[in-house]
Amino acid sequence: CGRTDAMDIDVDAPLDYLPRIKNYYIGLGYGKPYGWAKLDDVPFTNLQKPLSAARIGIVTTASLFNPENGEQGPGAPYNGKAKFFTCYAEPIAPFPDVRVAHIAIDRAHTTASDMASYFPLAALLRLADTGYIGPISPNFYGLPTNRSQRVTTQTDCPKLLSLCQADAVDAVVMVPNCPVCHQSMALAAAHLEAAGIATVIMGCARDIIAYVGAPRLLFNDLPLGNGAGLPHDQPSQDLAAKLAVDLLVDATAPRTIKQSPLQWAGAADWKKDYSNIALLSKVEIARLRAEFDAVKKDAAKLKQALYSKRFAVN
């Protein structure tokens, strides 16, 4: 592959993930590119309470850590066994351990070593302690990273809504990690808004959210896996959380996008590097294809085992 086009990257412009991912998967030999969801109409609901009185929930695509599922710590490789396939609600106390080692964050430039960069519970608790927002929901909510839009809209979204309604949340802050996570969160945001729950997404893939359609997005122009702020940088995380909840009030129409002022402190070429098939040798492409196939196989086995168990119980 030639490298000329690969080097022509505007480091100040948001990375366009949709064409990058399309070229990447075609380059790996997967054939027909993925067809992304696109909402014609995006529901929108105004926050029904003052921000200082609103109960806020957190929706994440991160998995609860389970040591039985293999390596999931900072810098861990892809791990299909760490995926989850059904929505969940888990208590925020004691402080949970959620990880993103199983999904396509930007592994070349970030390691998921700071949970606060993708799970904003600590920052939101600090806002609640000052009275800036109301109480945090006693539970947080997991939304699966599901390539099947039918399963997301017909199964995952209604389940997520029921979990949020059970805890009487007024609004949710939603933090996707990988590209497909952004699609899932946008679809879920639309479902929640249609039912009267205000939403704001804290995401790094602006073009995916804009394409699918979502009520509100706080765009952090950072490598995937840092939707809630810079790793090991509490001030940036606090700023991102405040900007996100402010958008719950400030937005007046769907498809509102606000960009935070945060800038990546690491290598400036992260936008050039992410899933850039033009930078890979044939040997690297073959290795990555084999890794992806192995991960997909592991995930398929786990999904089948979970479905079989559910069928046996029923």
PDB file of C-alpha atoms in Angstrom:
ATOM      1  CA  CYS A   1       0.000   0.000   0.000  1.00  0.00           C
ATOM      2  CA  GLY A   2       1.171   3.533  -0.647  1.00  0.00           C
ATOM      3  CA  ARG A   3       1.734   5.952   2.173  1.00  0.00           C
ATOM      4  CA  THR A   4       1.083   9.304   0.479  1.00  0.00           C
ATOM      5  CA  ASP A   5      -2.592   9.671   1.348  1.00  0.00           C
ATOM      6  CA  ALA A   6      -1.972   8.211   4.790  1.00  0.00           C
ATOM      7  CA  MET A   7       0.319  11.098   5.667  1.00  0.00           C
ATOM      8  CA  ASP A   8      -2.105  13.848   4.620  1.00  0.00           C
ATOM      9  CA  ILE A   9      -3.892  14.206   7.947  1.00  0.00           C
ATOM     10  CA  ASP A  10      -5.175  17.476   9.378  1.00  0.00           C
ATOM     11  CA  VAL A  11      -4.293  17.068  13.050  1.00  0.00           C
ATOM     12  CA  ASP A  12      -6.631  19.912  13.994  1.00  0.00           C
ATOM     13  CA  ALA A  13      -9.713  18.402  12.326  1.00  0.00           C
ATOM     14  CA  PRO A  14     -11.757  15.585  13.877  1.00  0.00           C
ATOM     15  CA  LEU A  15     -10.824  12.143  12.586  1.00  0.00           C
ATOM     16  CA  ASP A  16     -13.392  10.780  10.134  1.00  0.00           C
ATOM     17  CA  TYR A  17     -13.846   7.272  11.484  1.00  0.00           C
ATOM     18  CA  LEU A  18     -16.422   6.045   8.978  1.00  0.00           C
ATOM     19  CA  PRO A  19     -14.188   6.081   5.873  1.00  0.00           C
ATOM     20  CA  ARG A  20     -11.145   5.020   7.898  1.00  0.00           C
ATOM     21  CA  ILE A  21     -12.930   1.962   9.286  1.00  0.00           C
ATOM     22  CA  LYS A  22     -14.410   1.098   5.896  1.00  0.00           C
ATOM     23  CA  ASN A  23     -10.989   1.067   4.258  1.00  0.00           C
ATOM     24  CA  TYR A  24      -9.482  -0.825   7.168  1.00  0.00           C
ATOM     25  CA  TYR A  25     -11.936  -3.717   7.088  1.00  0.00           C
ATOM     26  CA  ILE A  26     -11.857  -3.957   3.321  1.00  0.00           C
ATOM     27  CA  GLY A  27      -8.063  -4.005   3.580  1.00  0.00           C
ATOM     28  CA  LEU A  28      -8.260  -6.882   6.058  1.00  0.00           C
ATOM     29  CA  GLY A  29     -10.236  -8.810   3.483  1.00  0.00           C
ATOM     30  CA  TYR A  30     -13.715  -8.704   4.995  1.00  0.00           C
ATOM     31  CA  GLY A  31     -15.426  -7.647   1.768  1.00  0.00           C
ATOM     32  CA  LYS A  32     -18.658  -5.679   2.015  1.00  0.00           C
ATOM     33  CA  PRO A  33     -18.273  -2.819   4.506  1.00  0.00           C
ATOM     34  CA  TYR A  34     -20.511  -2.459   7.531  1.00  0.00           C
ATOM     35  CA  GLY A  35     -23.737  -0.502   7.018  1.00  0.00           C
ATOM     36  CA  TRP A  36     -24.104   2.058   9.796  1.00  0.00           C
ATOM     37  CA  ALA A  37     -27.456   3.037  11.274  1.00  0.00           C
ATOM     38  CA  LYS A  38     -28.920   6.411  10.334  1.00  0.00           C
ATOM     39  CA  LEU A  39     -31.879   7.945  12.165  1.00  0.00           C
ATOM     40  CA  ASP A  40     -34.196  10.117  10.101  1.00  0.00           C
ATOM     41  CA  ASP A  41     -35.795  11.614  13.193  1.00  0.00           C
ATOM     42  CA  VAL A  42     -33.970  12.093  16.492  1.00  0.00           C
ATOM     43  CA  PRO A  43     -36.234  12.423  19.560  1.00  0.00           C
ATOM     44  CA  PHE A  44     -35.421  15.214  21.994  1.00  0.00           C
ATOM     45  CA  THR A  45     -36.655  15.894  25.508  1.00  0.00           C
ATOM     46  CA  ASN A  46     -35.839  18.828  27.730  1.00  0.00           C
ATOM     47  CA  LEU A  47     -34.576  18.123  31.218  1.00  0.00           C
ATOM     48  CA  GLN A  48     -37.670  18.304  33.381  1.00  0.00           C
ATOM     49  CA  LYS A  49     -35.904  19.434  36.578  1.00  0.00           C
ATOM     50  CA  PRO A  50     -33.235  21.945  37.466  1.00  0.00           C
ATOM     51  CA  LEU A  51     -29.804  20.405  37.012  1.00  0.00           C
ATOM     52  CA  SER A  52     -29.192  20.687  40.754  1.00  0.00           C
ATOM     53  CA  ALA A  53     -32.183  18.439  41.412  1.00  0.00           C
ATOM     54  CA  ALA A  54     -31.845  15.966  38.532  1.00  0.00           C
ATOM     55  CA  ARG A  55     -30.932  12.359  39.243  1.00  0.00           C
ATOM     56  CA  ILE A  56     -28.177  11.403  36.808  1.00  0.00           C
ATOM     57  CA  GLY A  57     -27.321   7.908  35.617  1.00  0.00           C
ATOM     58  CA  ILE A  58     -24.242   6.658  33.771  1.00  0.00           C
ATOM     59  CA  VAL A  59     -24.430   4.349  30.753  1.00  0.00           C
ATOM     60  CA  THR A  60     -21.216   2.616  29.723  1.00  0.00           C
ATOM     61  CA  THR A  61     -20.095   0.059  27.176  1.00  0.00           C
ATOM     62  CA  ALA A  62     -17.350  -1.097  29.541  1.00  0.00           C
ATOM     63  CA  SER A  63     -17.502  -4.548  31.129  1.00  0.00           C
ATOM     64  CA  LEU A  64     -17.414  -5.397  34.786  1.00  0.00           C
ATOM     65  CA  PHE A  65     -14.015  -6.911  35.484  1.00  0.00           C
ATOM     66  CA  ASN A  66     -14.072 -10.692  35.812  1.00  0.00           C
ATOM     67  CA  PRO A  67     -10.645 -12.299  36.367  1.00  0.00           C
ATOM     68  CA  GLU A  68     -11.987 -15.581  34.992  1.00  0.00           C
ATOM     69  CA  ASN A  69     -12.204 -13.991  31.537  1.00  0.00           C
ATOM     70  CA  GLY A  70      -8.482 -13.484  31.085  1.00  0.00           C
ATOM     71  CA  GLU A  71      -6.375 -10.379  30.687  1.00  0.00           C
ATOM     72  CA  GLN A  72      -8.375  -7.153  30.798  1.00  0.00           C
ATOM     73  CA  GLY A  73      -6.040  -4.661  32.431  1.00  0.00           C
ATOM     74  CA  PRO A  74      -4.300  -1.596  31.001  1.00  0.00           C
ATOM     75  CA  GLY A  75      -2.620  -2.380  27.714  1.00  0.00           C
ATOM     76  CA  ALA A  76      -4.321  -5.768  27.420  1.00  0.00           C
ATOM     77  CA  PRO A  77      -4.881  -7.152  23.906  1.00  0.00           C
ATOM     78  CA  TYR A  78      -8.301  -7.694  22.384  1.00  0.00           C
ATOM     79  CA  ASN A  79     -10.269 -10.119  24.526  1.00  0.00           C
ATOM     80  CA  GLY A  80     -13.570 -11.329  23.135  1.00  0.00           C
ATOM     81  CA  LYS A  81     -14.215 -13.290  26.343  1.00  0.00           C
ATOM     82  CA  ALA A  82     -14.617 -10.008  28.224  1.00  0.00           C
ATOM     83  CA  LYS A  83     -17.567  -8.869  26.131  1.00  0.00           C
ATOM     84  CA  PHE A  84     -21.082  -8.767  27.536  1.00  0.00           C
ATOM     85  CA  PHE A  85     -24.241  -9.305  25.538  1.00  0.00           C
ATOM     86  CA  THR A  86     -27.098  -8.126  27.735  1.00  0.00           C
ATOM     87  CA  CYS A  87     -27.790  -4.819  29.451  1.00  0.00           C
ATOM     88  CA  TYR A  88     -26.941  -4.715  33.120  1.00  0.00           C
ATOM     89  CA  ALA A  89     -27.414  -2.489  36.159  1.00  0.00           C
ATOM     90  CA  GLU A  90     -24.830  -2.598  38.939  1.00  0.00           C
ATOM     91  CA  PRO A  91     -24.369  -0.520  42.122  1.00  0.00           C
ATOM     92  CA  ILE A  92     -22.018   2.447  42.142  1.00  0.00           C
ATOM     93  CA  ALA A  93     -20.994   1.525  45.699  1.00  0.00           C
ATOM     94  CA  PRO A  94     -18.586   0.010  46.354  1.00  0.00           C
ATOM     95  CA  PHE A  95     -16.835   1.789  43.499  1.00  0.00           C
ATOM     96  CA  PRO A  96     -17.023  -0.581  40.515  1.00  0.00           C
ATOM     97  CA  ASP A  97     -14.178  -1.906  38.396  1.00  0.00           C
ATOM     98  CA  VAL A  98     -15.134  -1.615  34.733  1.00  0.00           C
ATOM     99  CA  ARG A  99     -12.710  -2.136  31.860  1.00  0.00           C
ATOM    100  CA  VAL A 100     -12.559  -1.687  28.096  1.00  0.00           C
ATOM    101  CA  ALA A 101      -9.882  -4.209  27.170  1.00  0.00           C
ATOM    102  CA  HIS A 102     -12.334  -6.058  24.928  1.00  0.00           C
ATOM    103  CA  ILE A 103     -13.104  -3.340  22.396  1.00  0.00           C
ATOM    104  CA  ALA A 104     -11.407  -1.319  19.677  1.00  0.00           C
ATOM    105  CA  ILE A 105     -10.080   1.640  21.586  1.00  0.00           C
ATOM    106  CA  ASP A 106      -6.976   3.314  20.214  1.00  0.00           C
ATOM    107  CA  ARG A 107      -4.448   0.827  21.574  1.00  0.00           C
ATOM    108  CA  ALA A 108      -1.462   2.466  19.932  1.00  0.00           C
ATOM    109  CA  HIS A 109      -1.831   5.731  21.847  1.00  0.00           C
ATOM    110  CA  THR A 110      -3.817   4.951  24.990  1.00  0.00           C
ATOM    111  CA  THR A 111      -3.916   2.030  27.412  1.00  0.00           C
ATOM    112  CA  ALA A 112      -7.150   2.447  29.416  1.00  0.00           C
ATOM    113  CA  SER A 113      -4.964   2.734  32.495  1.00  0.00           C
ATOM    114  CA  ASP A 114      -7.280   5.319  34.080  1.00  0.00           C
ATOM    115  CA  MET A 115     -10.891   4.231  34.441  1.00  0.00           C
ATOM    116  CA  ALA A 116     -11.933   7.853  34.968  1.00  0.00           C
ATOM    117  CA  SER A 117     -11.056   8.634  31.343  1.00  0.00           C
ATOM    118  CA  TYR A 118     -13.896   6.390  30.115  1.00  0.00           C
ATOM    119  CA  PHE A 119     -16.155   6.022  33.176  1.00  0.00           C
ATOM    120  CA  PRO A 120     -17.012   9.443  34.691  1.00  0.00           C
ATOM    121  CA  LEU A 121     -18.445   8.268  38.003  1.00  0.00           C
ATOM    122  CA  ALA A 122     -15.849   9.983  40.185  1.00  0.00           C
ATOM    123  CA  ALA A 123     -16.214  13.307  38.352  1.00  0.00           C
ATOM    124  CA  LEU A 124     -20.015  13.185  38.515  1.00  0.00           C
ATOM    125  CA  LEU A 125     -19.917  12.332  42.221  1.00  0.00           C
ATOM    126  CA  ARG A 126     -17.793  15.410  42.786  1.00  0.00           C
ATOM    127  CA  LEU A 127     -20.368  17.528  40.946  1.00  0.00           C
ATOM    128  CA  ALA A 128     -23.131  15.981  43.057  1.00  0.00           C
ATOM    129  CA  ASP A 129     -21.199  16.649  46.270  1.00  0.00           C
ATOM    130  CA  THR A 130     -21.072  20.365  45.431  1.00  0.00           C
ATOM    131  CA  GLY A 131     -24.789  20.449  44.592  1.00  0.00           C
ATOM    132  CA  TYR A 132     -24.139  21.323  40.952  1.00  0.00           C
ATOM    133  CA  ILE A 133     -26.189  18.278  39.931  1.00  0.00           C
ATOM    134  CA  GLY A 134     -28.653  16.173  41.840  1.00  0.00           C
ATOM    135  CA  PRO A 135     -27.928  12.686  43.144  1.00  0.00           C
ATOM    136  CA  ILE A 136     -26.205  10.055  41.062  1.00  0.00           C
ATOM    137  CA  SER A 137     -28.356   6.996  40.422  1.00  0.00           C
ATOM    138  CA  PRO A 138     -27.510   4.167  42.843  1.00  0.00           C
ATOM    139  CA  ASN A 139     -26.805   1.997  39.805  1.00  0.00           C
ATOM    140  CA  PHE A 140     -24.889   2.486  36.582  1.00  0.00           C
ATOM    141  CA  TYR A 141     -25.906   0.733  33.365  1.00  0.00           C
ATOM    142  CA  GLY A 142     -24.076  -1.386  30.829  1.00  0.00           C
ATOM    143  CA  LEU A 143     -25.071  -1.266  27.159  1.00  0.00           C
ATOM    144  CA  PRO A 144     -23.623  -4.011  24.929  1.00  0.00           C
ATOM    145  CA  THR A 145     -21.440  -3.205  21.934  1.00  0.00           C
ATOM    146  CA  ASN A 146     -23.639  -4.861  19.358  1.00  0.00           C
ATOM    147  CA  ARG A 147     -23.052  -4.792  15.609  1.00  0.00           C
ATOM    148  CA  SER A 148     -26.640  -5.989  15.128  1.00  0.00           C
ATOM    149  CA  GLN A 149     -28.753  -2.838  14.979  1.00  0.00           C
ATOM    150  CA  ARG A 150     -31.881  -4.963  15.261  1.00  0.00           C
ATOM    151  CA  VAL A 151     -30.749  -6.434  18.583  1.00  0.00           C
ATOM    152  CA  THR A 152     -29.680  -3.002  19.821  1.00  0.00           C
ATOM    153  CA  THR A 153     -32.997  -1.342  19.009  1.00  0.00           C
ATOM    154  CA  GLN A 154     -35.377  -4.209  19.763  1.00  0.00           C
ATOM    155  CA  THR A 155     -33.687  -5.810  22.777  1.00  0.00           C
ATOM    156  CA  ASP A 156     -30.960  -3.681  24.334  1.00  0.00           C
ATOM    157  CA  CYS A 157     -32.664  -0.283  24.171  1.00  0.00           C
ATOM    158  CA  PRO A 158     -35.954  -1.385  25.800  1.00  0.00           C
ATOM    159  CA  LYS A 159     -34.003  -3.206  28.519  1.00  0.00           C
ATOM    160  CA  LEU A 160     -31.860  -0.157  29.203  1.00  0.00           C
ATOM    161  CA  LEU A 161     -34.947   2.018  29.393  1.00  0.00           C
ATOM    162  CA  SER A 162     -36.569  -0.289  31.950  1.00  0.00           C
ATOM    163  CA  LEU A 163     -33.426  -0.238  34.104  1.00  0.00           C
ATOM    164  CA  CYS A 164     -33.267   3.556  34.034  1.00  0.00           C
ATOM    165  CA  GLN A 165     -36.967   3.907  34.760  1.00  0.00           C
ATOM    166  CA  ALA A 166     -36.683   1.518  37.705  1.00  0.00           C
ATOM    167  CA  ASP A 167     -34.151   3.904  39.261  1.00  0.00           C
ATOM    168  CA  ALA A 168     -36.196   6.999  38.351  1.00  0.00           C
ATOM    169  CA  VAL A 169     -33.332   8.741  36.580  1.00  0.00           C
ATOM    170  CA  ASP A 170     -34.027  12.112  35.025  1.00  0.00           C
ATOM    171  CA  ALA A 171     -31.057  12.082  32.667  1.00  0.00           C
ATOM    172  CA  VAL A 172     -28.116   9.908  31.702  1.00  0.00           C
ATOM    173  CA  VAL A 173     -24.525  10.552  30.713  1.00  0.00           C
ATOM    174  CA  MET A 174     -23.497   7.987  28.113  1.00  0.00           C
ATOM    175  CA  VAL A 175     -19.880   7.123  27.335  1.00  0.00           C
ATOM    176  CA  PRO A 176     -19.087   4.907  24.333  1.00  0.00           C
ATOM    177  CA  ASN A 177     -15.590   3.616  23.626  1.00  0.00           C
ATOM    178  CA  CYS A 178     -15.172   1.886  20.269  1.00  0.00           C
ATOM    179  CA  PRO A 179     -16.751   2.931  16.945  1.00  0.00           C
ATOM    180  CA  VAL A 180     -19.702   0.524  17.167  1.00  0.00           C
ATOM    181  CA  CYS A 181     -20.194   1.626  20.795  1.00  0.00           C
ATOM    182  CA  HIS A 182     -20.887   5.121  19.476  1.00  0.00           C
ATOM    183  CA  GLN A 183     -23.602   3.754  17.199  1.00  0.00           C
ATOM    184  CA  SER A 184     -25.170   1.743  20.019  1.00  0.00           C
ATOM    185  CA  MET A 185     -25.170   4.745  22.345  1.00  0.00           C
ATOM    186  CA  ALA A 186     -26.764   7.005  19.730  1.00  0.00           C
ATOM    187  CA  LEU A 187     -29.559   4.498  19.128  1.00  0.00           C
ATOM    188  CA  ALA A 188     -30.071   4.060  22.860  1.00  0.00           C
ATOM    189  CA  ALA A 189     -30.088   7.822  23.424  1.00  0.00           C
ATOM    190  CA  ALA A 190     -32.886   8.196  20.894  1.00  0.00           C
ATOM    191  CA  HIS A 191     -34.877   5.451  22.631  1.00  0.00           C
ATOM    192  CA  LEU A 192     -34.472   7.023  26.075  1.00  0.00           C
ATOM    193  CA  GLU A 193     -35.307  10.521  24.840  1.00  0.00           C
ATOM    194  CA  ALA A 194     -38.508   9.252  23.229  1.00  0.00           C
ATOM    195  CA  ALA A 195     -39.502   8.006  26.684  1.00  0.00           C
ATOM    196  CA  GLY A 196     -38.738  11.328  28.387  1.00  0.00           C
ATOM    197  CA  ILE A 197     -35.208  10.747  29.724  1.00  0.00           C
ATOM    198  CA  ALA A 198     -32.703  13.403  28.683  1.00  0.00           C
ATOM    199  CA  THR A 199     -29.333  12.136  27.437  1.00  0.00           C
ATOM    200  CA  VAL A 200     -25.873  13.393  26.636  1.00  0.00           C
ATOM    201  CA  ILE A 201     -23.124  11.355  25.004  1.00  0.00           C
ATOM    202  CA  MET A 202     -19.474  11.963  25.879  1.00  0.00           C
ATOM    203  CA  GLY A 203     -17.730  10.601  22.803  1.00  0.00           C
ATOM    204  CA  CYS A 204     -14.615  10.767  20.647  1.00  0.00           C
ATOM    205  CA  ALA A 205     -16.083   9.730  17.257  1.00  0.00           C
ATOM    206  CA  ARG A 206     -17.925  12.842  16.179  1.00  0.00           C
ATOM    207  CA  ASP A 207     -18.685  11.721  12.631  1.00  0.00           C
ATOM    208  CA  ILE A 208     -20.316   8.476  13.772  1.00  0.00           C
ATOM    209  CA  ILE A 209     -22.629  10.242  16.224  1.00  0.00           C
ATOM    210  CA  ALA A 210     -23.441  12.903  13.626  1.00  0.00           C
ATOM    211  CA  TYR A 211     -24.201  10.259  10.998  1.00  0.00           C
ATOM    212  CA  VAL A 212     -26.401   8.058  13.205  1.00  0.00           C
ATOM    213  CA  GLY A 213     -28.015  11.016  14.955  1.00  0.00           C
ATOM    214  CA  ALA A 214     -28.213  11.768  18.677  1.00  0.00           C
ATOM    215  CA  PRO A 215     -29.844  14.404  20.877  1.00  0.00           C
ATOM    216  CA  ARG A 216     -26.627  15.761  22.459  1.00  0.00           C
ATOM    217  CA  LEU A 217     -22.925  15.068  22.095  1.00  0.00           C
ATOM    218  CA  LEU A 218     -20.021  16.451  24.061  1.00  0.00           C
ATOM    219  CA  PHE A 219     -17.198  15.788  21.624  1.00  0.00           C
ATOM    220  CA  ASN A 220     -13.787  15.158  23.151  1.00  0.00           C
ATOM    221  CA  ASP A 221     -11.253  15.151  20.314  1.00  0.00           C
ATOM    222  CA  LEU A 222      -9.141  12.450  21.940  1.00  0.00           C
ATOM    223  CA  PRO A 223      -8.167   8.880  21.014  1.00  0.00           C
ATOM    224  CA  LEU A 224     -10.972   6.346  21.394  1.00  0.00           C
ATOM    225  CA  GLY A 225     -11.184   5.154  24.983  1.00  0.00           C
ATOM    226  CA  ASN A 226     -11.025   8.644  26.505  1.00  0.00           C
ATOM    227  CA  GLY A 227     -14.580   9.869  26.119  1.00  0.00           C
ATOM    228  CA  ALA A 228     -14.664  11.185  29.702  1.00  0.00           C
ATOM    229  CA  GLY A 229     -11.403  13.135  29.623  1.00  0.00           C
ATOM    230  CA  LEU A 230      -7.640  12.834  29.579  1.00  0.00           C
ATOM    231  CA  PRO A 231      -6.182   9.869  31.481  1.00  0.00           C
ATOM    232  CA  HIS A 232      -4.632  10.669  34.856  1.00  0.00           C
ATOM    233  CA  ASP A 233      -5.797  14.270  34.578  1.00  0.00           C
ATOM    234  CA  GLN A 234      -8.580  14.992  37.054  1.00  0.00           C
ATOM    235  CA  PRO A 235      -9.103  18.632  36.034  1.00  0.00           C
ATOM    236  CA  SER A 236      -9.809  17.569  32.447  1.00  0.00           C
ATOM    237  CA  GLN A 237     -12.201  14.879  33.652  1.00  0.00           C
ATOM    238  CA  ASP A 238     -14.025  17.342  35.895  1.00  0.00           C
ATOM    239  CA  LEU A 239     -14.280  19.830  33.030  1.00  0.00           C
ATOM    240  CA  ALA A 240     -15.620  17.197  30.638  1.00  0.00           C
ATOM    241  CA  ALA A 241     -18.231  16.045  33.156  1.00  0.00           C
ATOM    242  CA  LYS A 242     -19.384  19.627  33.787  1.00  0.00           C
ATOM    243  CA  LEU A 243     -19.590  20.414  30.066  1.00  0.00           C
ATOM    244  CA  ALA A 244     -21.607  17.241  29.522  1.00  0.00           C
ATOM    245  CA  VAL A 245     -24.220  17.930  32.194  1.00  0.00           C
ATOM    246  CA  ASP A 246     -24.419  21.584  31.139  1.00  0.00           C
ATOM    247  CA  LEU A 247     -25.395  20.362  27.677  1.00  0.00           C
ATOM    248  CA  LEU A 248     -28.434  18.678  29.230  1.00  0.00           C
ATOM    249  CA  VAL A 249     -29.737  22.184  29.883  1.00  0.00           C
ATOM    250  CA  ASP A 250     -28.117  24.276  27.169  1.00  0.00           C
ATOM    251  CA  ALA A 251     -29.148  22.161  24.175  1.00  0.00           C
ATOM    252  CA  THR A 252     -32.455  23.259  22.653  1.00  0.00           C
ATOM    253  CA  ALA A 253     -32.741  20.846  19.729  1.00  0.00           C
ATOM    254  CA  PRO A 254     -31.546  17.377  18.731  1.00  0.00           C
ATOM    255  CA  ARG A 255     -28.196  16.815  17.020  1.00  0.00           C
ATOM    256  CA  THR A 256     -26.543  19.402  19.273  1.00  0.00           C
ATOM    257  CA  ILE A 257     -22.757  18.923  19.300  1.00  0.00           C
ATOM    258  CA  LYS A 258     -20.379  20.817  21.552  1.00  0.00           C
ATOM    259  CA  GLN A 259     -16.631  20.321  21.365  1.00  0.00           C
ATOM    260  CA  SER A 260     -14.611  20.463  24.557  1.00  0.00           C
ATOM    261  CA  PRO A 261     -11.293  22.351  24.603  1.00  0.00           C
ATOM    262  CA  LEU A 262      -9.360  19.243  25.652  1.00  0.00           C
ATOM    263  CA  GLN A 263      -6.298  18.378  23.586  1.00  0.00           C
ATOM    264  CA  TRP A 264      -4.362  15.118  23.518  1.00  0.00           C
ATOM    265  CA  ALA A 265      -1.087  15.416  25.409  1.00  0.00           C
ATOM    266  CA  GLY A 266       0.527  12.423  23.715  1.00  0.00           C
ATOM    267  CA  ALA A 267       1.830  11.862  20.202  1.00  0.00           C
ATOM    268  CA  ALA A 268       0.295  14.217  17.650  1.00  0.00           C
ATOM    269  CA  ASP A 269       0.034  11.521  14.964  1.00  0.00           C
ATOM    270  CA  TRP A 270      -2.663   9.459  16.674  1.00  0.00           C
ATOM    271  CA  LYS A 271      -5.227  10.441  14.043  1.00  0.00           C
ATOM    272  CA  LYS A 272      -2.921   9.268  11.279  1.00  0.00           C
ATOM    273  CA  ASP A 273      -2.252   5.936  12.959  1.00  0.00           C
ATOM    274  CA  TYR A 274      -5.708   4.724  13.980  1.00  0.00           C
ATOM    275  CA  SER A 275      -6.788   1.732  11.841  1.00  0.00           C
ATOM    276  CA  ASN A 276      -4.874   3.135   8.876  1.00  0.00           C
ATOM    277  CA  ILE A 277      -4.569   0.276   6.424  1.00  0.00           C
ATOM    278  CA  ALA A 278      -2.175   2.316   4.275  1.00  0.00           C
ATOM    279  CA  LEU A 279       0.442   2.160   7.015  1.00  0.00           C
ATOM    280  CA  LEU A 280       0.395  -1.627   7.389  1.00  0.00           C
ATOM    281  CA  SER A 281       2.560  -4.216   5.678  1.00  0.00           C
ATOM    282  CA  LYS A 282       1.119  -7.419   4.243  1.00  0.00           C
ATOM    283  CA  VAL A 283       2.512  -9.326   7.211  1.00  0.00           C
ATOM    284  CA  GLU A 284       0.833  -6.954   9.669  1.00  0.00           C
ATOM    285  CA  ILE A 285      -2.456  -7.166   7.784  1.00  0.00           C
ATOM    286  CA  ALA A 286      -2.370 -10.974   7.905  1.00  0.00           C
ATOM    287  CA  ARG A 287      -1.619 -10.920  11.638  1.00  0.00           C
ATOM    288  CA  LEU A 288      -4.428  -8.483  12.390  1.00  0.00           C
ATOM    289  CA  ARG A 289      -6.892 -10.486  10.295  1.00  0.00           C
ATOM    290  CA  ALA A 290      -5.988 -13.618  12.254  1.00  0.00           C
ATOM    291  CA  GLU A 291      -6.400 -11.779  15.566  1.00  0.00           C
ATOM    292  CA  PHE A 292      -9.789 -10.414  14.558  1.00  0.00           C
ATOM    293  CA  ASP A 293     -10.975 -13.840  13.429  1.00  0.00           C
ATOM    294  CA  ALA A 294      -9.867 -15.367  16.735  1.00  0.00           C
ATOM    295  CA  VAL A 295     -11.621 -12.686  18.765  1.00  0.00           C
ATOM    296  CA  LYS A 296     -14.829 -13.094  16.758  1.00  0.00           C
ATOM    297  CA  LYS A 297     -14.697 -16.856  17.285  1.00  0.00           C
ATOM    298  CA  ASP A 298     -14.256 -16.480  21.046  1.00  0.00           C
ATOM    299  CA  ALA A 299     -17.101 -13.968  21.238  1.00  0.00           C
ATOM    300  CA  ALA A 300     -19.392 -16.241  19.196  1.00  0.00           C
ATOM    301  CA  LYS A 301     -18.681 -19.142  21.551  1.00  0.00           C
ATOM    302  CA  LEU A 302     -19.414 -17.007  24.592  1.00  0.00           C
ATOM    303  CA  LYS A 303     -22.625 -15.656  23.083  1.00  0.00           C
ATOM    304  CA  GLN A 304     -23.793 -19.167  22.218  1.00  0.00           C
ATOM    305  CA  ALA A 305     -23.008 -20.385  25.744  1.00  0.00           C
ATOM    306  CA  LEU A 306     -24.957 -17.498  27.272  1.00  0.00           C
ATOM    307  CA  TYR A 307     -27.935 -18.043  24.998  1.00  0.00           C
ATOM    308  CA  SER A 308     -27.899 -21.790  25.702  1.00  0.00           C
ATOM    309  CA  LYS A 309     -27.848 -21.123  29.437  1.00  0.00           C
ATOM    310  CA  ARG A 310     -30.739 -18.682  29.147  1.00  0.00           C
ATOM    311  CA  PHE A 311     -32.740 -21.187  27.089  1.00  0.00           C
ATOM    312  CA  ALA A 312     -32.099 -23.931  29.662  1.00  0.00           C
ATOM    313  CA  VAL A 313     -33.295 -21.673  32.489  1.00  0.00           C
ATOM    314  CA  ASN A 314     -36.441 -20.731  30.605  1.00  0.00           C
TER     315      ASN A 314
END
